[in-house]
Coordinates of C-alpha atoms in Angstrom, one line a residue:
Chain A
M1 CA 88.2 215.0 -74.1
K2 CA 84.7 213.6 -73.7
I3 CA 83.6 209.9 -73.2
I4 CA 79.7 208.8 -73.1
I5 CA 79.3 205.8 -71.3
I6 CA 75.9 203.7 -72.3
G7 CA 74.8 201.8 -69.5
A8 CA 75.6 202.3 -65.2
S9 CA 76.0 198.6 -64.2
A10 CA 79.8 196.6 -64.0
A11 CA 81.4 197.9 -66.7
G12 CA 80.1 201.0 -67.0
I13 CA 80.4 202.1 -63.7
S14 CA 84.0 200.7 -63.7
A15 CA 84.9 202.7 -66.6
A16 CA 83.5 206.0 -65.6
R17 CA 85.8 205.9 -61.5
T18 CA 89.1 204.9 -63.8
I19 CA 88.8 207.6 -66.0
K20 CA 88.0 209.9 -63.2
E21 CA 91.0 208.4 -61.1
V22 CA 93.1 208.7 -64.4
E23 CA 92.4 211.7 -65.7
P24 CA 89.8 213.7 -63.5
N25 CA 89.5 216.5 -66.5
T26 CA 87.7 213.9 -68.8
Q27 CA 84.1 215.0 -69.1
V28 CA 81.8 211.8 -68.7
T29 CA 78.4 211.1 -69.3
V30 CA 77.3 208.1 -68.1
I31 CA 73.3 207.6 -69.9
S32 CA 71.4 204.1 -68.2
R33 CA 67.5 203.1 -68.6
D34 CA 68.1 202.5 -64.9
D35 CA 66.9 205.2 -62.5
C36 CA 68.7 203.4 -59.3
V37 CA 72.9 202.2 -59.6
H38 CA 72.3 198.8 -58.4
S39 CA 74.2 195.0 -58.6
R40 CA 71.6 193.1 -60.5
C41 CA 73.5 190.3 -58.5
M42 CA 71.3 191.4 -55.4
L43 CA 67.6 191.4 -56.9
H44 CA 66.9 189.1 -54.7
H45 CA 67.9 190.6 -52.0
F46 CA 65.6 193.7 -53.0
L47 CA 62.7 191.3 -53.9
G48 CA 62.8 189.7 -50.9
H49 CA 62.7 192.5 -48.2
E50 CA 66.0 192.5 -46.8
R51 CA 67.3 195.3 -48.4
D52 CA 66.0 198.1 -49.9
E53 CA 67.0 200.4 -53.5
A54 CA 69.8 201.9 -51.7
G55 CA 71.0 198.9 -49.9
I56 CA 71.4 197.2 -53.4
S57 CA 73.4 200.2 -55.0
F58 CA 77.1 199.0 -55.4
V59 CA 78.2 202.7 -55.3
D60 CA 77.2 205.3 -52.6
G61 CA 74.4 207.8 -53.6
H62 CA 76.8 211.0 -54.5
F63 CA 78.7 208.5 -56.9
F64 CA 78.0 210.9 -59.7
A65 CA 78.2 214.3 -58.3
D66 CA 81.4 213.5 -56.4
N67 CA 82.6 212.5 -59.3
H68 CA 81.7 215.5 -61.2
I69 CA 79.9 212.7 -64.2
T70 CA 76.6 213.5 -65.4
W71 CA 74.4 210.8 -65.3
L72 CA 71.3 211.2 -68.0
K73 CA 68.9 208.2 -66.1
N74 CA 65.9 206.9 -67.3
T75 CA 67.2 207.5 -71.2
A76 CA 68.0 204.8 -73.8
V77 CA 70.3 205.3 -76.5
V78 CA 68.2 204.8 -79.9
G79 CA 70.7 206.4 -82.5
L80 CA 74.4 206.2 -83.1
N81 CA 75.6 207.7 -86.0
T82 CA 79.7 206.7 -85.6
A83 CA 80.9 208.8 -88.7
A84 CA 79.8 212.8 -87.0
K85 CA 80.5 210.8 -83.2
A86 CA 77.1 210.9 -81.7
V87 CA 74.7 209.5 -79.8
T88 CA 70.8 209.7 -80.2
T89 CA 68.9 208.9 -77.1
D90 CA 65.3 208.2 -76.7
D91 CA 64.5 212.3 -75.7
G92 CA 65.7 213.3 -78.5
Q93 CA 69.3 214.8 -77.8
E94 CA 71.9 214.5 -79.8
L95 CA 75.0 213.8 -77.8
F96 CA 79.3 213.9 -78.8
F97 CA 81.7 212.4 -78.3
D98 CA 85.1 211.6 -78.5
K99 CA 84.9 208.7 -77.2
L100 CA 82.2 205.7 -76.8
L101 CA 81.8 202.7 -74.2
I102 CA 78.8 200.3 -75.2
A103 CA 78.0 198.5 -71.6
T104 CA 74.5 197.8 -71.9
G105 CA 74.4 194.0 -71.0
A106 CA 72.2 191.5 -71.6
S107 CA 67.9 191.4 -71.9
Y108 CA 67.0 188.2 -70.6
F109 CA 65.6 185.6 -73.6
V110 CA 61.7 184.4 -72.9
P111 CA 61.2 181.6 -75.4
P112 CA 59.2 180.8 -78.1
I113 CA 56.6 178.6 -75.7
P114 CA 53.4 179.3 -76.8
G115 CA 51.3 181.7 -74.3
L116 CA 54.3 182.8 -72.6
R117 CA 55.8 185.6 -74.3
E118 CA 51.6 186.9 -74.4
A119 CA 51.3 186.3 -70.6
T120 CA 51.6 190.2 -69.1
N121 CA 52.3 188.2 -65.5
V122 CA 56.0 186.7 -67.2
Y123 CA 58.5 188.6 -65.8
G124 CA 62.2 188.2 -66.1
F125 CA 64.9 188.8 -63.1
R126 CA 67.7 190.7 -64.8
D127 CA 66.8 194.6 -63.4
L128 CA 65.6 196.5 -60.4
K129 CA 63.0 198.0 -62.9
D130 CA 61.8 193.6 -63.0
A131 CA 62.2 193.2 -59.2
R132 CA 60.2 196.4 -59.3
L133 CA 57.1 194.3 -61.1
L134 CA 57.8 191.6 -59.2
D135 CA 57.5 192.9 -55.8
A136 CA 54.4 194.5 -56.6
E137 CA 53.2 191.1 -58.0
C138 CA 54.2 189.3 -54.7
E139 CA 51.3 191.4 -52.6
T140 CA 48.3 189.3 -54.2
A141 CA 50.0 186.5 -55.7
K142 CA 50.1 182.9 -54.1
N143 CA 51.9 180.3 -56.4
A144 CA 55.0 181.7 -57.7
V145 CA 56.6 179.7 -60.9
V146 CA 60.4 179.8 -61.6
I147 CA 61.4 179.0 -65.2
G148 CA 65.1 177.9 -65.1
A149 CA 67.0 176.6 -62.2
G150 CA 70.1 178.3 -62.8
L151 CA 72.0 180.9 -60.6
V152 CA 69.4 183.3 -61.2
G153 CA 66.2 181.7 -60.9
M154 CA 67.1 180.3 -58.3
D155 CA 68.2 183.7 -56.5
A156 CA 63.9 184.7 -58.0
A157 CA 62.9 181.7 -56.4
S158 CA 64.8 182.3 -52.7
A159 CA 63.2 185.6 -52.2
L160 CA 59.8 184.9 -53.4
L161 CA 60.2 182.0 -50.6
K162 CA 61.2 184.6 -48.6
R163 CA 58.5 186.5 -49.9
G164 CA 55.6 183.8 -48.7
L165 CA 54.6 182.1 -51.4
K166 CA 54.0 178.8 -52.9
V167 CA 57.8 177.7 -55.1
T168 CA 57.5 175.6 -58.0
V169 CA 60.7 175.7 -60.0
I170 CA 61.3 174.3 -63.3
E171 CA 64.0 173.0 -64.7
M172 CA 65.3 170.8 -67.9
M173 CA 68.6 169.4 -66.5
D174 CA 68.3 166.4 -63.9
H175 CA 69.4 169.0 -61.1
T176 CA 69.5 172.6 -60.6
L177 CA 72.4 174.9 -61.2
G178 CA 73.9 173.2 -63.8
L179 CA 76.5 175.8 -65.0
Q180 CA 78.0 175.1 -61.6
L181 CA 77.3 172.5 -60.0
D182 CA 77.0 168.4 -60.5
E183 CA 74.3 166.4 -59.6
K184 CA 75.8 165.7 -55.9
S185 CA 76.3 169.1 -54.9
A186 CA 73.3 170.3 -56.3
R187 CA 71.5 168.1 -54.3
P188 CA 71.9 170.1 -50.7
Y189 CA 70.2 173.2 -52.1
Q190 CA 67.4 171.7 -53.5
Q191 CA 67.2 170.1 -49.7
H192 CA 67.1 173.7 -48.3
F193 CA 64.8 175.1 -51.1
A194 CA 63.1 172.3 -50.5
A195 CA 62.6 172.5 -46.4
H196 CA 61.8 176.2 -46.8
G197 CA 58.7 175.3 -49.3
A198 CA 59.9 174.6 -52.6
D199 CA 58.7 172.1 -55.5
F200 CA 61.4 171.4 -57.9
L201 CA 60.4 169.7 -61.2
L202 CA 63.5 168.5 -62.4
S203 CA 63.9 166.8 -66.0
E204 CA 60.7 169.3 -67.1
K205 CA 59.7 170.6 -70.1
V206 CA 57.6 174.1 -70.3
V207 CA 55.3 173.0 -73.3
A208 CA 52.9 176.5 -73.1
V209 CA 51.1 178.2 -70.5
D210 CA 47.7 178.8 -70.3
L211 CA 45.9 182.3 -70.2
D212 CA 42.9 184.2 -68.3
E213 CA 40.7 186.1 -70.2
T214 CA 43.1 189.5 -68.7
G215 CA 46.2 187.8 -70.2
R216 CA 47.8 186.4 -67.2
G217 CA 49.2 183.1 -67.6
V218 CA 47.0 181.4 -64.8
T219 CA 48.5 177.1 -65.7
I220 CA 51.9 176.3 -66.9
Q221 CA 51.9 172.7 -69.2
L222 CA 54.7 170.4 -68.7
A223 CA 55.7 167.9 -71.0
S224 CA 55.5 165.1 -68.9
G225 CA 51.3 165.9 -69.0
K226 CA 51.6 167.6 -65.5
S227 CA 49.7 171.2 -65.4
I228 CA 51.2 173.9 -62.6
P229 CA 48.9 176.7 -61.5
A230 CA 50.5 180.5 -61.5
D231 CA 50.1 183.2 -59.9
V232 CA 53.2 185.1 -61.1
I233 CA 55.6 183.5 -63.6
V234 CA 59.7 184.3 -63.6
I235 CA 61.4 183.6 -66.7
A236 CA 65.1 182.6 -65.8
A237 CA 66.5 180.7 -69.4
G238 CA 69.5 182.8 -69.8
V239 CA 70.2 186.5 -71.0
R240 CA 71.3 187.7 -74.6
P241 CA 74.0 190.6 -75.1
S242 CA 71.6 193.8 -75.6
F243 CA 72.6 196.3 -78.6
D244 CA 69.4 197.1 -80.7
F245 CA 70.9 200.3 -81.2
L246 CA 73.7 199.5 -83.6
D247 CA 71.8 198.6 -86.0
K248 CA 73.0 199.6 -89.9
T249 CA 76.1 201.5 -87.6
G250 CA 78.6 199.8 -89.3
I251 CA 79.7 198.0 -86.1
A252 CA 80.3 194.4 -86.3
T253 CA 78.3 192.4 -84.3
E254 CA 77.2 188.8 -84.0
K255 CA 75.4 187.6 -81.1
A256 CA 77.4 190.2 -79.0
I257 CA 79.4 192.6 -79.8
L258 CA 83.1 191.7 -81.6
V259 CA 85.7 194.0 -79.9
G260 CA 89.5 193.3 -79.8
D261 CA 91.9 192.8 -77.0
D262 CA 91.6 196.7 -76.7
L263 CA 88.3 196.4 -76.0
Q264 CA 87.9 198.1 -79.3
T265 CA 85.2 197.9 -81.9
N266 CA 86.1 197.5 -85.6
V267 CA 84.9 201.8 -85.7
A268 CA 88.0 203.5 -84.0
D269 CA 87.3 205.3 -80.6
I270 CA 84.1 203.0 -80.0
Y271 CA 84.7 200.6 -77.1
A272 CA 82.1 198.0 -75.7
A273 CA 83.0 196.1 -72.5
G274 CA 80.5 193.8 -69.9
D275 CA 78.2 191.4 -71.0
V276 CA 77.6 193.1 -74.2
T277 CA 80.8 192.2 -75.7
G278 CA 79.7 187.9 -75.1
L279 CA 83.4 187.2 -73.4
S280 CA 81.8 186.4 -69.8
G281 CA 78.5 187.0 -67.8
I282 CA 79.6 187.1 -64.5
W283 CA 80.5 190.8 -62.3
P284 CA 84.5 190.8 -61.8
N285 CA 85.3 190.4 -65.7
A286 CA 83.1 193.0 -66.5
M287 CA 85.3 195.3 -63.7
K288 CA 88.1 194.4 -65.4
Q289 CA 87.1 195.3 -69.0
G290 CA 84.9 198.3 -67.5
R291 CA 88.4 199.3 -65.7
I292 CA 90.6 198.3 -69.1
A293 CA 88.5 200.0 -72.0
A294 CA 88.7 203.3 -70.1
I295 CA 92.4 203.2 -69.6
N296 CA 92.6 202.9 -73.3
M297 CA 90.0 205.2 -74.5
L298 CA 92.5 207.7 -73.1
G299 CA 95.0 206.9 -75.0
E300 CA 97.3 203.4 -73.1
R301 CA 97.0 199.8 -74.8
L302 CA 95.9 197.4 -72.2
L303 CA 94.9 193.8 -73.5
Y304 CA 91.6 192.1 -72.1
N305 CA 93.7 188.6 -71.2
D306 CA 91.2 187.6 -68.4
R307 CA 89.0 184.9 -70.8
F308 CA 88.0 182.3 -68.4
A309 CA 85.0 183.0 -67.2
I310 CA 83.2 179.7 -66.5
K311 CA 83.5 180.3 -62.5
N312 CA 81.1 181.4 -59.9
T313 CA 80.4 180.7 -56.5
V314 CA 76.8 180.1 -54.7
N315 CA 75.6 180.9 -51.4
F316 CA 72.3 179.9 -50.4
Y317 CA 71.0 179.3 -47.0
G318 CA 74.7 179.4 -45.5
L319 CA 75.8 176.8 -48.1
T320 CA 78.8 178.1 -50.4
T321 CA 79.9 176.6 -53.1
L322 CA 83.0 177.7 -55.2
S323 CA 82.7 175.9 -59.1
L324 CA 85.5 176.6 -61.7
G325 CA 85.7 175.1 -65.0
N326 CA 84.8 172.2 -66.8
I327 CA 83.3 170.8 -63.5
N328 CA 80.5 168.4 -65.7
P329 CA 83.3 166.6 -68.0
Q330 CA 82.2 163.5 -70.2
P331 CA 83.4 160.3 -70.1
E332 CA 84.9 160.1 -73.9
E333 CA 87.0 163.6 -72.5
N334 CA 89.0 161.0 -70.3
F335 CA 89.5 163.8 -67.4
D336 CA 90.4 162.1 -63.8
V337 CA 88.1 163.2 -61.7
I338 CA 89.6 163.6 -58.0
V339 CA 86.7 163.3 -54.9
R340 CA 87.1 163.7 -51.6
E341 CA 84.3 164.5 -49.4
D342 CA 82.8 163.9 -45.4
H343 CA 79.4 164.7 -44.0
S344 CA 79.9 168.6 -44.7
S345 CA 82.4 168.9 -47.6
Y346 CA 83.0 167.9 -51.2
R347 CA 85.6 168.5 -53.3
K348 CA 85.6 167.7 -56.9
I349 CA 88.9 168.2 -59.4
I350 CA 88.7 167.6 -62.8
M351 CA 92.3 166.7 -64.4
K352 CA 93.6 166.0 -67.5
D353 CA 97.9 165.4 -67.7
G354 CA 98.8 167.2 -64.5
H355 CA 96.4 169.7 -65.3
I356 CA 93.2 171.5 -63.3
S357 CA 90.3 172.0 -65.8
G358 CA 87.6 172.5 -63.3
V359 CA 86.8 172.7 -59.2
I360 CA 84.3 172.0 -57.5
I361 CA 84.3 173.0 -53.8
Q362 CA 80.9 172.7 -50.8
G363 CA 81.2 173.6 -47.6
D364 CA 84.7 176.1 -46.8
I365 CA 85.6 178.0 -49.6
G366 CA 88.3 179.5 -47.8
G367 CA 91.6 180.5 -49.5
T368 CA 90.6 178.7 -52.1
G369 CA 91.0 181.4 -54.6
F370 CA 94.1 180.5 -56.1
L371 CA 92.5 177.4 -57.9
Q372 CA 91.4 179.9 -60.6
H373 CA 95.1 180.8 -60.8
L374 CA 96.0 177.4 -61.3
I375 CA 93.6 176.6 -64.2
K376 CA 93.9 180.3 -65.6
Q377 CA 97.8 179.8 -66.4
Q378 CA 97.2 176.4 -67.1
I379 CA 99.7 175.3 -63.9
D380 CA 101.6 172.1 -64.7
L381 CA 100.7 170.4 -60.9
S382 CA 102.5 167.1 -62.1
G383 CA 105.7 167.8 -60.6
L384 CA 104.0 168.6 -57.0
D385 CA 104.2 165.9 -54.4
K386 CA 101.0 166.4 -53.0
D387 CA 97.7 165.7 -53.3
V388 CA 95.9 168.1 -55.6
C389 CA 93.2 168.7 -52.8
D390 CA 95.7 169.4 -50.1
L391 CA 96.9 172.0 -52.4
E392 CA 97.3 176.1 -51.5
Y393 CA 98.9 179.2 -53.0
S394 CA 101.9 178.4 -50.3
D395 CA 102.9 175.4 -52.2
F396 CA 103.6 178.5 -55.3
Y397 CA 104.6 181.0 -53.0
A398 CA 106.9 184.0 -54.2
V399 CA 107.5 187.4 -53.4
D400 CA 108.5 190.7 -55.3
P401 CA 111.4 192.0 -53.5
E402 CA 110.8 195.5 -53.8
N403 CA 106.4 196.2 -53.9
G404 CA 106.3 192.9 -51.2
E405 CA 103.3 191.8 -53.0
Y406 CA 102.6 188.1 -54.4
H407 CA 103.2 186.2 -57.1
Y408 CA 103.7 182.7 -58.5
A409 CA 106.5 180.3 -58.6
V410 CA 106.2 178.3 -60.9
Chain B
M1 CA 101.8 203.3 -49.7
K2 CA 102.2 201.1 -46.6
R3 CA 102.2 197.2 -46.7
I4 CA 103.0 194.4 -44.2
I5 CA 106.2 192.7 -45.1
I6 CA 107.4 189.5 -43.5
D7 CA 111.1 188.0 -43.6
R8 CA 110.4 184.4 -44.1
E9 CA 113.3 183.4 -42.9
Q10 CA 112.8 185.2 -39.9
C11 CA 109.6 183.1 -39.1
D12 CA 109.4 180.1 -36.8
G13 CA 105.8 179.2 -36.7
C14 CA 104.6 180.3 -33.4
L15 CA 102.2 181.9 -34.6
N16 CA 101.5 184.2 -32.4
C17 CA 100.7 187.2 -35.3
N18 CA 97.7 184.7 -36.0
V19 CA 96.4 185.4 -31.6
A20 CA 97.1 188.7 -32.5
C21 CA 94.7 189.1 -35.5
I22 CA 91.9 187.2 -34.0
S23 CA 92.0 188.9 -30.1
A24 CA 92.9 192.7 -32.4
H25 CA 89.3 191.5 -34.1
Q26 CA 87.5 190.3 -31.3
E27 CA 85.9 192.7 -28.9
G28 CA 87.3 193.6 -25.1
S29 CA 90.1 190.9 -25.2
N30 CA 93.8 190.6 -25.0
F31 CA 96.4 188.0 -25.5
Y32 CA 95.5 186.8 -22.5
T33 CA 91.6 186.2 -22.5
V34 CA 91.1 186.2 -26.4
N35 CA 89.1 182.9 -26.6
L36 CA 90.6 181.0 -29.3
G37 CA 87.6 178.4 -29.0
S38 CA 84.8 180.1 -30.4
A39 CA 83.4 180.2 -33.3
D40 CA 84.2 183.6 -35.0
S41 CA 87.6 183.1 -33.8
Q42 CA 89.4 183.7 -37.8
S43 CA 92.9 185.1 -38.4
R44 CA 93.2 187.1 -41.3
N45 CA 96.9 185.9 -41.7
F46 CA 98.0 182.2 -41.9
I47 CA 101.3 180.7 -41.6
K48 CA 101.3 177.7 -43.4
F49 CA 103.8 175.0 -42.6
D50 CA 105.1 172.6 -45.4
P51 CA 108.4 169.7 -44.0
K52 CA 110.6 170.8 -46.5
T53 CA 109.7 174.4 -47.5
G54 CA 109.1 175.5 -43.6
Y55 CA 106.4 178.3 -43.0
T56 CA 104.9 180.6 -45.8
P57 CA 103.3 183.3 -44.3
I58 CA 100.4 184.8 -46.4
F59 CA 99.0 187.9 -45.1
C60 CA 96.6 190.5 -47.3
R61 CA 98.8 192.4 -49.6
H62 CA 96.5 194.7 -50.0
C63 CA 97.3 194.2 -53.8
D64 CA 97.8 197.6 -56.2
E65 CA 95.6 196.0 -58.8
P66 CA 93.3 194.2 -56.4
E67 CA 90.8 191.5 -57.3
C68 CA 88.8 191.4 -54.7
V69 CA 87.6 194.8 -55.1
L70 CA 87.5 193.9 -58.8
S71 CA 84.8 191.0 -58.3
C72 CA 83.1 192.8 -55.7
M73 CA 79.6 193.0 -56.8
S74 CA 78.0 195.0 -53.6
G75 CA 80.5 198.0 -53.4
A76 CA 82.0 196.7 -49.9
M77 CA 85.2 196.6 -51.0
Q78 CA 86.6 199.2 -52.0
K79 CA 90.4 200.4 -52.8
D80 CA 91.2 203.8 -50.6
P81 CA 93.2 205.8 -53.3
V82 CA 95.0 207.5 -50.2
S83 CA 96.5 204.7 -48.2
G84 CA 95.9 202.3 -51.0
H85 CA 94.2 199.9 -48.5
V86 CA 91.4 198.0 -49.7
S87 CA 88.5 198.8 -47.3
Y88 CA 85.7 196.6 -46.1
D89 CA 82.0 197.2 -45.3
E90 CA 80.5 195.0 -43.6
A91 CA 77.2 196.0 -43.7
K92 CA 77.2 196.6 -47.4
C93 CA 78.9 192.7 -48.0
A94 CA 76.1 190.4 -49.3
A95 CA 78.3 187.2 -49.1
C96 CA 78.6 185.9 -52.6
Y97 CA 82.2 185.5 -52.0
M98 CA 83.2 186.0 -55.4
C99 CA 86.1 188.0 -53.7
V100 CA 87.2 184.9 -52.1
M101 CA 87.2 183.1 -55.7
N102 CA 89.0 185.5 -56.8
C103 CA 91.8 186.6 -54.9
P104 CA 94.8 184.6 -56.6
F105 CA 96.7 184.5 -53.3
G106 CA 94.1 182.6 -51.3
V107 CA 93.7 185.2 -49.0
L108 CA 90.3 185.7 -48.6
T109 CA 87.8 183.5 -46.5
P110 CA 84.4 183.3 -45.4
D111 CA 83.0 184.0 -41.7
R112 CA 83.3 180.5 -40.4
Q113 CA 79.7 181.0 -38.2
T114 CA 76.8 182.6 -40.4
R115 CA 78.4 182.7 -44.0
T116 CA 77.5 186.6 -44.1
K117 CA 80.3 188.2 -44.4
V118 CA 84.3 187.9 -45.0
I119 CA 87.4 187.8 -43.0
R120 CA 89.9 190.1 -44.7
C121 CA 92.8 192.6 -43.1
D122 CA 92.0 195.9 -42.4
F123 CA 95.3 196.9 -41.3
C124 CA 94.0 197.7 -38.1
E125 CA 92.8 200.7 -39.3
D126 CA 91.3 201.5 -35.5
Q127 CA 94.8 200.6 -33.5
P128 CA 97.0 203.4 -33.0
D129 CA 100.4 201.9 -32.9
G130 CA 99.1 199.8 -36.6
P131 CA 98.6 196.3 -37.6
S132 CA 98.6 193.7 -34.5
C133 CA 100.4 190.6 -36.2
V134 CA 103.5 193.3 -36.4
R135 CA 103.8 194.4 -33.0
A136 CA 103.0 190.3 -32.0
C137 CA 105.9 189.4 -33.7
P138 CA 108.8 187.9 -30.9
K139 CA 111.3 187.7 -34.4
Q140 CA 110.6 191.2 -35.9
A141 CA 110.2 189.1 -38.9
I142 CA 106.8 191.3 -39.6
E143 CA 106.8 194.7 -40.1
V144 CA 105.1 198.0 -42.0
K145 CA 107.2 199.4 -45.1
E146 CA 106.1 201.9 -47.6
V147 CA 105.9 200.3 -50.9
S148 CA 106.1 202.8 -54.2
R149 CA 102.9 202.1 -56.5

């Protein structure tokens, strides 16, 4: 059997590895624009000069050779013929498959702000190509502006600070890391970043970017009337699933590629996994989707049911936070909010009717992995005679007598 | 694969397994010289006590489908196809702690001192006699068993 995988990030590599584990005789070809497998969650370590390109790879250097996988790097898929079961590449090759996995991820989005799309010194921070371009800019730039204080923006800011640039972060919300943190848990991060030289402009909006005669953005105009000088601009305002080549192929898409629980598209033998499916934008879920799609392409039928995707961890300057679910509930939602804090830790648990729907744990996050399971499985805690902040996995301890694996006694 | 199996009924909460684990990961120390007060003294196994249910031993399962490996974005954690154990390369780890978030059994924890690595069971792979917790248990409640995958 011949399987083609488009994309060499979490979902694509996880699928390739799984196929070779389960059916080593399968012919696997991975096609990627990237010339270097890398973890986008580590781009800031590359830009910050803490790691080189090999240091941000999540597979070893011989992965493709060792697993007998053909890798077409620096190659984009530009067309798909579902009837002939073939993809065409930007270098004119036509490659046939029995099964296809689309794991093309997402691309960063540049909002339609005057000057922003035109400026030649505006960069996303999505893949190694972006990080290389930013790296080159860092040689001469002094003032960096990061638009968007989500995880990607903060990653970029931390690296630019490490490179000695003056960094200004502009954010529409009133605090940083708005998807992960509440105002209180965001504050210590802002303090850490500020102590390292960052300026934050919160509840602010970019309205225009002024260009110089060479087309570079040199001044950021804000809704408040302020203006900020910029030598280099990072845009971190979110991403969009990336599937341009599917136009007129009959593969059903909305904002993302639509897949069933088996991760197959509406066209038989064509699967999708990772950010391109819009199911989740987070590494662990992309890995799991790649694995499940791979097993299904080999003829099994595994269902993807790990739909809980609002989760993340944050670690800047040694301050760690776990964030799960709905962490900024609206008053009209009538949640119970339980908070416990001391000088070095903060716990906030959002509940309703004995079920947890959101968690922020800042400080010591050791052993907190079970909380995700409590939310995912909607485990009823109302009968437990214990403060929810004191719960541990041991309160749900159960062991499989055959193989010694743990599960949940509920 | 080999898995550490604990007979919960036998456990009387003496924490010898904790001390042995800390000592095994503290260069040059033994049961008598191990410095439990130092910031890097973190056990990879846990005994939880509850007045109603007694002692609950929580030891890494090196799961058949390890969530920690799936969540590892640096490639530091790998499931060894031969031994079945989850290996961890501290140098590769970028301390993102998605593994801590994803371990359903709350076994994984960041290192307390530097927040640059994860504290996790390595099955004492470098020790000829196998896991130190097993050898340290005075009740013989902990053993290494071959289990099917």
